[in-house]
CSV table of C-alpha atoms in Angstrom, one decimal:
chain,number,residue,atom,x,y,z
A,1,MET,CA,161.3,-165.9,-49.1
A,2,THR,CA,164.2,-167.7,-47.8
A,3,ASP,CA,165.1,-171.4,-49.6
A,4,PHE,CA,167.3,-173.6,-47.5
A,5,THR,CA,166.8,-176.8,-49.5
A,6,THR,CA,170.0,-176.1,-51.3
A,7,ILE,CA,172.0,-176.8,-48.5
A,8,SER,CA,174.6,-179.5,-48.9
A,9,ASP,CA,174.1,-183.2,-47.8
A,10,ASP,CA,177.5,-183.3,-45.8
A,11,LEU,CA,176.4,-180.5,-43.7
A,12,TYR,CA,175.5,-182.8,-40.9
A,13,ALA,CA,178.2,-185.3,-41.3
A,14,GLY,CA,180.0,-185.9,-37.8
A,15,ASP,CA,176.9,-184.2,-35.8
A,16,ARG,CA,176.9,-185.6,-32.4
A,17,ASN,CA,174.1,-187.8,-31.0
A,18,THR,CA,175.6,-187.6,-27.7
A,19,LEU,CA,178.1,-184.8,-26.1
A,20,LEU,CA,181.4,-186.0,-26.4
A,21,GLY,CA,182.2,-188.7,-23.8
A,22,MET,CA,179.1,-188.8,-22.3
A,23,SER,CA,176.6,-191.3,-22.3
A,24,VAL,CA,173.0,-191.3,-24.2
A,25,ALA,CA,171.1,-191.1,-20.7
A,26,GLN,CA,173.5,-188.2,-19.7
A,27,THR,CA,173.2,-186.3,-22.8
A,28,LYS,CA,169.3,-186.4,-22.5
A,29,GLN,CA,169.4,-185.3,-19.0
A,30,ILE,CA,171.2,-182.1,-20.4
A,31,GLU,CA,169.0,-181.8,-23.3
A,32,ALA,CA,165.8,-181.5,-21.2
A,33,SER,CA,167.8,-179.0,-19.1
A,34,ILE,CA,168.1,-176.8,-22.6
A,35,LYS,CA,164.5,-177.4,-23.7
A,36,ALA,CA,163.6,-176.2,-20.2
A,37,GLY,CA,165.8,-172.7,-20.9
A,38,LYS,CA,168.0,-173.9,-18.0
A,39,PHE,CA,171.1,-173.4,-19.5
A,40,LEU,CA,173.0,-172.9,-16.4
A,41,GLU,CA,171.3,-176.4,-15.2
A,42,ALA,CA,172.7,-177.9,-18.6
A,43,ALA,CA,176.2,-176.2,-18.3
A,44,SER,CA,176.8,-177.4,-14.5
A,45,GLY,CA,175.2,-181.3,-15.5
A,46,VAL,CA,177.9,-181.2,-18.6
A,47,GLN,CA,180.8,-179.8,-15.6
A,48,LYS,CA,179.3,-182.9,-13.3
A,49,PHE,CA,179.1,-185.2,-15.9
A,50,LYS,CA,182.5,-184.7,-17.3
A,51,ASN,CA,184.4,-183.5,-14.7
A,52,LEU,CA,187.1,-182.1,-17.1
A,53,SER,CA,187.4,-178.4,-17.7
A,54,ASP,CA,188.8,-179.1,-21.0
A,55,ILE,CA,185.7,-180.0,-22.9
A,56,GLU,CA,183.7,-176.9,-24.1
A,57,PHE,CA,179.7,-176.8,-24.6
A,58,SER,CA,179.0,-174.5,-27.5
A,59,ILE,CA,175.9,-172.4,-27.6
A,60,ALA,CA,175.1,-170.6,-30.6
A,61,ILE,CA,173.1,-167.4,-30.8
A,62,ALA,CA,171.4,-166.7,-34.1
A,63,GLY,CA,169.1,-163.8,-35.2
A,64,GLU,CA,168.4,-160.9,-37.0
A,65,THR,CA,170.1,-157.1,-36.3
A,66,GLY,CA,168.7,-155.5,-33.1
A,67,SER,CA,167.3,-159.0,-32.3
A,68,GLY,CA,169.3,-158.8,-28.8
A,69,LYS,CA,172.1,-161.5,-29.7
A,70,SER,CA,174.7,-159.8,-28.2
A,71,SER,CA,172.4,-158.3,-25.1
A,72,PHE,CA,171.3,-161.9,-24.4
A,73,ILE,CA,174.9,-163.4,-24.4
A,74,ASN,CA,175.9,-160.7,-22.1
A,75,ALA,CA,172.7,-161.3,-19.7
A,76,ILE,CA,173.1,-165.3,-19.6
A,77,ARG,CA,176.8,-164.5,-18.7
A,78,GLY,CA,176.0,-161.7,-16.0
A,79,LEU,CA,177.7,-159.2,-17.6
A,80,GLY,CA,176.2,-155.5,-18.6
A,81,ASP,CA,176.7,-154.0,-22.4
A,82,GLU,CA,179.4,-151.9,-20.6
A,83,ASP,CA,181.5,-154.3,-18.9
A,84,LYS,CA,184.9,-155.2,-20.5
A,85,ASP,CA,184.4,-158.6,-21.6
A,86,ALA,CA,180.8,-158.2,-22.7
A,87,ALA,CA,179.7,-158.8,-26.1
A,88,LYS,CA,179.6,-155.2,-28.1
A,89,THR,CA,176.2,-154.3,-28.6
A,90,ALA,CA,175.0,-151.6,-31.1
A,91,VAL,CA,171.8,-150.4,-33.0
A,92,MET,CA,173.3,-151.6,-36.4
A,93,GLU,CA,174.6,-155.1,-36.9
A,94,VAL,CA,177.9,-155.5,-34.8
A,95,THR,CA,178.6,-159.2,-35.5
A,96,LYS,CA,180.6,-159.7,-38.8
A,97,ALA,CA,181.7,-163.2,-38.0
A,98,PRO,CA,181.1,-165.5,-35.5
A,99,ALA,CA,182.6,-164.2,-31.8
A,100,GLN,CA,183.2,-166.5,-29.1
A,101,TYR,CA,182.6,-165.3,-25.3
A,102,TRP,CA,183.4,-167.5,-22.4
A,103,HIS,CA,181.0,-168.0,-19.2
A,104,PRO,CA,182.8,-166.6,-16.6
A,105,MET,CA,181.6,-168.7,-13.7
A,106,TYR,CA,181.5,-171.9,-15.9
A,107,PRO,CA,184.8,-172.1,-17.9
A,108,MET,CA,183.5,-174.9,-20.5
A,109,VAL,CA,180.5,-172.8,-21.6
A,110,LEU,CA,181.5,-171.3,-25.0
A,111,PHE,CA,178.6,-168.5,-26.3
A,112,TRP,CA,179.0,-168.0,-29.9
A,113,ASP,CA,177.2,-164.4,-31.2
A,114,LEU,CA,176.5,-165.4,-34.8
A,115,PRO,CA,176.4,-162.8,-38.0
A,116,ARG,CA,172.8,-162.3,-38.8
A,117,ILE,CA,171.6,-164.4,-41.7
A,118,ASP,CA,170.7,-162.7,-45.4
A,119,THR,CA,173.5,-160.5,-45.5
A,120,PRO,CA,176.0,-160.7,-48.4
A,121,ASP,CA,178.5,-162.7,-46.9
A,122,PHE,CA,176.1,-164.9,-45.2
A,123,GLN,CA,173.1,-166.2,-47.6
A,124,PRO,CA,170.7,-168.5,-46.1
A,125,ASN,CA,171.6,-171.1,-48.7
A,126,THR,CA,175.3,-171.5,-47.2
A,127,TYR,CA,174.4,-170.1,-43.5
A,128,LEU,CA,174.7,-173.3,-41.4
A,129,LYS,CA,177.5,-174.4,-43.1
A,130,GLN,CA,179.5,-171.1,-43.2
A,131,VAL,CA,178.8,-170.8,-39.4
A,132,LYS,CA,179.9,-174.6,-38.5
A,133,PHE,CA,176.6,-175.3,-37.4
A,134,LYS,CA,177.7,-179.1,-36.7
A,135,HIS,CA,180.2,-177.7,-34.1
A,136,PHE,CA,177.7,-176.3,-31.7
A,137,ASP,CA,175.8,-178.5,-29.1
A,138,VAL,CA,173.2,-176.0,-28.8
A,139,PHE,CA,171.7,-173.4,-31.3
A,140,ILE,CA,169.5,-170.7,-30.1
A,141,ILE,CA,167.6,-168.4,-32.4
A,142,ASN,CA,166.9,-165.0,-31.4
A,143,ALA,CA,163.7,-162.8,-32.7
A,144,SER,CA,163.0,-159.5,-31.5
A,145,GLU,CA,159.2,-158.7,-32.1
A,146,GLN,CA,158.0,-161.9,-34.7
A,147,PHE,CA,159.6,-165.3,-36.0
A,148,ARG,CA,159.8,-165.1,-39.5
A,149,ALA,CA,160.1,-167.0,-42.3
A,150,ASN,CA,164.0,-167.4,-42.0
A,151,HIS,CA,163.7,-168.2,-38.6
A,152,ILE,CA,161.0,-170.8,-39.6
A,153,LYS,CA,163.5,-172.2,-42.4
A,154,LEU,CA,166.7,-172.3,-40.1
A,155,ALA,CA,164.8,-173.9,-37.2
A,156,GLN,CA,163.7,-176.6,-39.8
A,157,GLU,CA,167.2,-177.0,-40.6
A,158,CYS,CA,168.8,-177.3,-37.3
A,159,ASN,CA,166.0,-179.8,-36.5
A,160,SER,CA,166.3,-182.2,-39.9
A,161,GLY,CA,170.2,-182.7,-38.4
């Protein structure tokens, strides 16, 4: 079983309680859309409240190999796996480092395809720090069959920040 308790205390330093340049109420409205699974509504809300095109809304997707992280990113961006700007998909692990993908209709929305946890380069006790967790506005854990112990611990660490 993976143990995330050794993650350093400074991991969450600088976390945002609100989205940059937005009020608490505006941030809560965006958060409600995200919790309801309405990601494009959340992105639209950020654009409406910000009225700025240079503010990023970063969504990280984590999970195990084969859980559909890249396919999920492609689907939410309205792309097929074979499209030119699609995230690379395969049966084996493709993502070796965090990879970024912009949403074609919402230029301020940036999706991050994260490497799987528990590889030689991404160990559970340093994963959140390595992927720079504090820089994401939303962190989604993708599971293909069942939520495993690694997913639970990761969710707990994300939630404790």
